[in-house]
Amino acid sequence: MSRFILLIYGSLCSGKSTTIQVLKNRHPNVFHSSVDHIKWFISDYSSNKYAAGGSVHRVLLAMNTEAVKASFSLIVEGSAGLVLMREHYIHLSERYATFFLEVNLEAPYKVLLSRFNKRARLSKKKNIKISADTKEQMSVRYKNYYNHKLNNIPTIDSSTHTPDEIADQIERLLNLEK
């Protein structure tokens, strides 16, 4: 399998993590990271102070660079902040001769809101912290995604495709075989 760097953009509840899990199950030499992973690790989602000035993204990029150096393929998920860091990932791809792909995952707002409500109820029931736990926070993330969306890259509707179908489409774009 050829190495790749895949950036998956999407609003909250668009199916990024679920699709990535399918890809990771199919391709074991994949390193997956996200801004939420770093925020969880350093602050237990309790503070946004690390997001100021791009600290979280710099930590993420340093970690991801080491993964690519170690011959992993890389999948990074995110939204607006990741779009702002995309040039760094393009450069990383060129430097280490890896295939580079960006994909948007989207769904209608009503679908995203329904998924969000289920996630929020489940996290509350299980006493699990999540990055956004109010409809207002969800709405802000949704708007933020669309304000920074890249329109010239493949976009897949996660309300009309299963995670396996989305992974199949991404694999075709990457020219990967199962």
Short mmCIF file of C-alpha atoms in Angstrom, two decimals:
data_model
loop_
_atom_site.label_atom_id
_atom_site.label_comp_id
_atom_site.label_asym_id
_atom_site.label_seq_id
_atom_site.Cartn_x
_atom_site.Cartn_y
_atom_site.Cartn_z
CA MET A 1 0.00 0.00 0.00
CA SER A 2 1.26 3.46 -0.83
CA ARG A 3 1.65 5.93 2.00
CA PHE A 4 -0.71 8.86 2.14
CA ILE A 5 -1.74 11.92 4.07
CA LEU A 6 -5.51 12.29 4.25
CA LEU A 7 -7.19 15.37 5.70
CA ILE A 8 -10.85 14.82 6.50
CA TYR A 9 -12.84 17.97 7.12
CA GLY A 10 -16.37 18.18 8.40
CA SER A 11 -18.71 19.66 10.92
CA LEU A 12 -19.38 18.09 14.27
CA CYS A 13 -21.19 14.73 13.82
CA SER A 14 -20.47 14.52 10.10
CA GLY A 15 -19.00 11.02 10.41
CA LYS A 16 -15.28 11.78 10.37
CA SER A 17 -14.27 9.58 13.31
CA THR A 18 -16.51 6.70 12.26
CA THR A 19 -15.15 6.71 8.71
CA ILE A 20 -11.60 6.95 9.99
CA GLN A 21 -12.15 3.92 12.21
CA VAL A 22 -13.23 1.92 9.15
CA LEU A 23 -10.10 3.03 7.28
CA LYS A 24 -7.86 2.19 10.25
CA ASN A 25 -9.38 -1.29 10.47
CA ARG A 26 -8.66 -1.84 6.78
CA HIS A 27 -5.15 -0.34 6.79
CA PRO A 28 -3.11 -1.05 9.93
CA ASN A 29 -0.20 1.28 9.13
CA VAL A 30 -2.30 4.42 9.62
CA PHE A 31 -1.68 7.05 12.25
CA HIS A 32 -4.82 9.00 13.14
CA SER A 33 -4.90 12.29 14.99
CA SER A 34 -7.20 15.20 15.57
CA VAL A 35 -7.31 18.51 17.37
CA ASP A 36 -9.82 16.99 19.80
CA HIS A 37 -7.31 14.25 20.72
CA ILE A 38 -4.73 16.86 21.69
CA LYS A 39 -7.23 19.07 23.51
CA TRP A 40 -8.43 16.05 25.45
CA PHE A 41 -4.90 14.99 26.32
CA ILE A 42 -3.64 18.36 27.54
CA SER A 43 -6.71 19.90 29.10
CA ASP A 44 -9.49 17.33 29.50
CA TYR A 45 -11.59 19.74 27.39
CA SER A 46 -11.65 22.03 30.40
CA SER A 47 -10.00 25.01 28.78
CA ASN A 48 -9.49 26.60 25.40
CA LYS A 49 -6.32 28.36 26.52
CA TYR A 50 -4.20 25.92 24.51
CA ALA A 51 -6.08 26.70 21.32
CA ALA A 52 -5.02 30.35 21.49
CA GLY A 53 -2.22 31.13 19.09
CA GLY A 54 -2.42 27.73 17.43
CA SER A 55 -0.63 25.76 20.18
CA VAL A 56 -2.81 22.68 19.71
CA HIS A 57 -2.23 22.69 15.96
CA ARG A 58 1.54 23.05 16.37
CA VAL A 59 1.62 20.07 18.77
CA LEU A 60 -0.53 18.09 16.35
CA LEU A 61 1.68 18.94 13.38
CA ALA A 62 4.86 17.99 15.25
CA MET A 63 3.35 14.66 16.28
CA ASN A 64 2.06 14.00 12.77
CA THR A 65 5.41 14.87 11.22
CA GLU A 66 7.07 12.25 13.39
CA ALA A 67 4.47 9.68 12.35
CA VAL A 68 5.11 10.35 8.66
CA LYS A 69 8.88 10.19 9.25
CA ALA A 70 8.30 6.77 10.84
CA SER A 71 6.61 5.60 7.59
CA PHE A 72 3.00 5.73 8.74
CA SER A 73 0.20 6.91 6.54
CA LEU A 74 -1.60 9.78 8.21
CA ILE A 75 -5.26 10.65 8.67
CA VAL A 76 -6.03 13.98 10.30
CA GLU A 77 -9.57 15.06 11.09
CA GLY A 78 -10.80 18.51 11.81
CA SER A 79 -12.61 21.56 10.63
CA ALA A 80 -11.69 25.23 10.35
CA GLY A 81 -8.37 25.05 12.21
CA LEU A 82 -7.21 22.13 10.08
CA VAL A 83 -8.03 24.07 6.91
CA LEU A 84 -5.73 26.81 8.18
CA MET A 85 -2.93 24.23 8.66
CA ARG A 86 -3.37 22.49 5.30
CA GLU A 87 -0.30 24.10 3.68
CA HIS A 88 1.86 22.45 6.34
CA TYR A 89 0.41 19.05 5.46
CA ILE A 90 0.87 19.65 1.74
CA HIS A 91 4.52 20.50 2.44
CA LEU A 92 4.87 17.38 4.64
CA SER A 93 3.43 15.27 1.84
CA GLU A 94 5.88 16.70 -0.68
CA ARG A 95 8.84 16.34 1.67
CA TYR A 96 8.17 12.66 2.39
CA ALA A 97 6.78 11.73 -1.05
CA THR A 98 3.36 10.66 0.16
CA PHE A 99 0.07 10.90 -1.67
CA PHE A 100 -2.04 13.83 -0.42
CA LEU A 101 -5.84 13.94 -0.36
CA GLU A 102 -8.46 16.18 1.23
CA VAL A 103 -12.12 15.22 1.63
CA ASN A 104 -15.16 16.97 3.09
CA LEU A 105 -17.76 14.92 4.96
CA GLU A 106 -21.12 16.62 5.20
CA ALA A 107 -24.77 16.00 5.99
CA PRO A 108 -27.83 18.24 6.16
CA TYR A 109 -28.04 20.31 9.35
CA LYS A 110 -31.12 18.40 10.58
CA VAL A 111 -29.20 15.11 10.32
CA LEU A 112 -26.17 16.56 12.10
CA LEU A 113 -28.37 17.98 14.85
CA SER A 114 -30.08 14.62 15.35
CA ARG A 115 -26.68 12.87 15.58
CA PHE A 116 -25.46 15.55 17.96
CA ASN A 117 -28.49 15.16 20.25
CA LYS A 118 -27.88 11.40 20.44
CA ARG A 119 -24.19 11.98 21.20
CA ALA A 120 -24.95 14.57 23.87
CA ARG A 121 -27.54 12.34 25.57
CA LEU A 122 -25.20 9.35 25.55
CA SER A 123 -22.26 11.35 26.90
CA LYS A 124 -24.41 12.78 29.67
CA LYS A 125 -25.78 9.34 30.55
CA LYS A 126 -22.26 7.85 30.66
CA ASN A 127 -20.73 10.97 32.24
CA ILE A 128 -18.28 11.38 29.35
CA LYS A 129 -16.93 14.79 28.38
CA ILE A 130 -17.28 15.82 24.76
CA SER A 131 -15.88 18.82 22.93
CA ALA A 132 -19.30 20.43 22.39
CA ASP A 133 -22.28 19.62 24.54
CA THR A 134 -24.86 22.28 23.72
CA LYS A 135 -26.85 22.97 20.57
CA GLU A 136 -25.31 26.45 20.52
CA GLN A 137 -21.80 25.01 20.47
CA MET A 138 -22.86 22.58 17.76
CA SER A 139 -24.32 25.44 15.69
CA VAL A 140 -21.12 27.47 16.06
CA ARG A 141 -19.03 24.52 14.86
CA TYR A 142 -21.38 23.95 11.94
CA LYS A 143 -21.15 27.59 10.84
CA ASN A 144 -17.40 27.62 11.37
CA TYR A 145 -16.99 24.60 9.09
CA TYR A 146 -19.00 26.23 6.31
CA ASN A 147 -17.19 29.55 6.70
CA HIS A 148 -13.84 27.81 6.10
CA LYS A 149 -14.96 25.00 3.81
CA LEU A 150 -12.79 24.12 0.84
CA ASN A 151 -15.16 23.88 -2.12
CA ASN A 152 -12.68 22.48 -4.64
CA ILE A 153 -12.15 19.08 -2.97
CA PRO A 154 -14.27 15.91 -2.99
CA THR A 155 -17.34 16.15 -0.75
CA ILE A 156 -19.23 13.10 0.47
CA ASP A 157 -22.69 13.21 2.05
CA SER A 158 -22.59 11.02 5.15
CA SER A 159 -26.38 11.00 5.36
CA THR A 160 -26.67 9.04 2.12
CA HIS A 161 -23.60 6.79 2.46
CA THR A 162 -22.56 4.32 5.15
CA PRO A 163 -19.10 4.65 6.73
CA ASP A 164 -17.99 1.62 4.67
CA GLU A 165 -19.21 3.26 1.45
CA ILE A 166 -17.43 6.49 2.38
CA ALA A 167 -14.23 4.56 3.11
CA ASP A 168 -14.60 2.80 -0.27
CA GLN A 169 -14.84 6.18 -2.02
CA ILE A 170 -11.81 7.51 -0.17
CA GLU A 171 -9.82 4.38 -1.01
CA ARG A 172 -10.68 4.84 -4.69
CA LEU A 173 -9.50 8.45 -4.50
CA LEU A 174 -6.28 7.24 -2.86
CA ASN A 175 -5.97 4.34 -5.34
CA LEU A 176 -5.85 1.86 -2.47
CA GLU A 177 -7.00 -1.72 -2.48
CA LYS A 178 -8.68 -3.39 0.45
#
